[in-house]
Amino acid sequence: LQEILEGKGPILLHTERVLDTPEKEAIGWEDFLNMTIGQAVTWASQGIEPTKVPSELILSEPYVMGSHAVCAGAWTSGPKDVALGEYSWGYNRMTTIQGLFGAGDTVGGSAHKFSSGSYTEGRLAAKAAVAFVQDHPDPPTVSETAIAKFRSTVYAPMERYEAKKGNVTTGTVSPDYLFPDQGLNRLEKIMDEYAGGVSANYTTNEHLLTRALEHLRRLRVDLGSMAAKDLHQLQRVWELDHRLWTAEAVVRHTLFRKETRWPGYYYRADYPHVDDQNWHCFVNSVYEPASGEWKIFTRPYRALF
Ligand SMILES: Cc1cc2nc3c(=O)[nH]c(=O)nc-3n(C[C@H](O)[C@H](O)[C@H](O)COP(=O)(O)OP(=O)(O)OC[C@H]3O[C@@H](n4cnc5c(N)ncnc54)[C@H](O)[C@@H]3O)c2cc1C
């Protein structure tokens, strides 16, 4: 990152120097196709033969995922026999929502699960979920009114499109509605520029994050005007809605934690170092739908070994 900032790019990955025997080449392809298939796709799209020429190492987006060095994700109960005190409140891997389980990248609390840890955790979560179903054999009761209300909310973007289609100022720009790709572009731009994305050299600070929240709030208002031409776009609308919740949680947590916990993934320019004295802990948040408030608080880190 520093070299790129100093204008010394590009950084080259000299695969041609290490993939120098047929055996190493075979292992190389296997490793890349197993773990980082995007790299193989980049080679194919740029006509690069990794045994002959180096490839450019491109700084990419930071990964916000539960199992890959950022600890992000839903809070789940630990197993009764190992987890300490308040870290176990029910079935293993059950979130704070009764009957909802999570594993792998969706779940926080452990930064180095990676692929093998994620699928192992998936297996544990699935077993616990089966136990939950066996212990709760009766289906949940949901009123017809609640179902009708939910259906009308979910399909509203298609209704809006049918009612307003054709009302455009130019191309696909309408004063009455927003398509999911337009909303997604806006969300990505906000997160990139204000929340420590690649164009901001993975750096942010309190002022940028506060501004990000203002932009996200405005985007949330506009999500009330989403439109979908078909079921595929409808799915994209709701993906965008969920992404916006995730983005807001990321911004709020990054703002709350006054240190840089994962240098290389993001930097808080106003708190550029790891501060173990004050922040060797987890940060949790709860969104209260009734009041629209976020509660953000810390939880202690407890070493099991
Ligand atoms: C660039 C990169 C490099 C990595 N390198 C390594 C490495 O070298 N070694 C390593 O061990 N780990 C590595 N990881 C981490 C590893 O890939 C992940 O931790 C692991 O894949 C997480 O598994 P998962 O099952 O939790 O999630 P995923 O593998 O993301 O699976 C989630 C699945 O759910 C699907 N899905 C999403 N929404 C819906 C929906 N609404 N309905 C139905 N399906 C849906 C998705 O399409 C996806 O297939 C890397 C990750 C990245 C991004």
Coordinates of N, CA and C and ligand atoms in Angstrom, one line a residue, residues 35 63 65 67-68 103-105 114-115 118, ligand 1:
M35 N -8.5 -22.0 -3.9 CA -8.7 -21.0 -2.8 C -9.0 -19.6 -3.4
Y63 N -12.0 -7.3 3.2 CA -13.0 -8.3 3.4 C -13.7 -8.1 4.7
M65 N -15.8 -10.1 6.8 CA -16.4 -11.4 6.9 C -16.0 -12.1 8.2
S67 N -15.0 -15.0 9.2 CA -14.0 -16.0 9.4 C -12.7 -15.6 8.8
H68 N -12.6 -14.4 8.2 CA -11.3 -14.0 7.5 C -10.7 -12.8 8.1
A103 N -23.1 -19.7 10.8 CA -21.8 -20.4 10.8 C -20.9 -19.7 9.7
G104 N -19.6 -19.9 9.9 CA -18.7 -19.4 8.8 C -18.7 -17.9 8.7
D105 N -18.7 -17.4 7.5 CA -18.5 -16.0 7.3 C -19.7 -15.1 7.9
F114 N -11.5 -19.4 8.4 CA -11.2 -19.7 7.0 C -12.1 -20.8 6.5
S115 N -11.7 -21.5 5.4 CA -12.6 -22.5 4.8 C -12.9 -23.7 5.7
S118 N -14.9 -22.8 8.7 CA -16.3 -22.4 8.3 C -17.1 -23.7 8.1
Ligands
LIG1 C1 -10.2 -13.5 -1.7 C2 -10.3 -14.5 -0.6 C3 -9.3 -15.4 -0.3 C4 -9.5 -16.3 0.6 N1 -8.5 -17.2 0.9 C5 -8.6 -18.2 1.7 C6 -7.6 -19.2 1.9 O1 -6.5 -19.1 1.3 N2 -7.8 -20.2 2.8 C7 -8.9 -20.3 3.5 O2 -9.1 -21.3 4.2 N3 -9.9 -19.4 3.4 C8 -9.8 -18.4 2.5 N4 -10.8 -17.4 2.4 C9 -12.0 -17.5 3.3 C10 -13.0 -18.5 2.9 O3 -13.2 -18.5 1.5 C11 -14.3 -18.2 3.6 O4 -14.0 -18.1 4.9 C12 -15.3 -19.4 3.4 O5 -15.6 -19.6 2.0 C13 -16.6 -19.1 4.1 O6 -17.5 -20.2 3.9 P1 -19.1 -19.9 4.2 O7 -19.7 -21.3 3.8 O8 -19.3 -19.4 5.5 O9 -19.5 -18.8 3.2 P2 -19.5 -18.8 1.6 O10 -18.5 -19.7 1.0 O11 -19.5 -17.4 1.2 O12 -20.9 -19.5 1.2 C14 -22.1 -18.7 1.3 C15 -23.0 -19.2 0.2 O13 -24.3 -18.7 0.4 C16 -24.9 -18.3 -0.9 N5 -26.0 -17.3 -0.6 C17 -25.9 -16.0 -0.3 N6 -27.1 -15.5 -0.1 C18 -28.0 -16.5 -0.4 C19 -29.4 -16.6 -0.4 N7 -30.2 -15.6 -0.1 N8 -30.0 -17.8 -0.7 C20 -29.2 -18.9 -1.0 N9 -27.8 -18.8 -1.0 C21 -27.3 -17.7 -0.7 C22 -23.6 -17.7 -1.6 O14 -23.8 -17.6 -3.0 C23 -22.5 -18.6 -1.2 O15 -22.4 -19.7 -2.1 C24 -10.7 -16.4 1.4 C25 -11.7 -15.5 1.1 C26 -11.6 -14.6 0.1 C27 -12.7 -13.7 -0.2

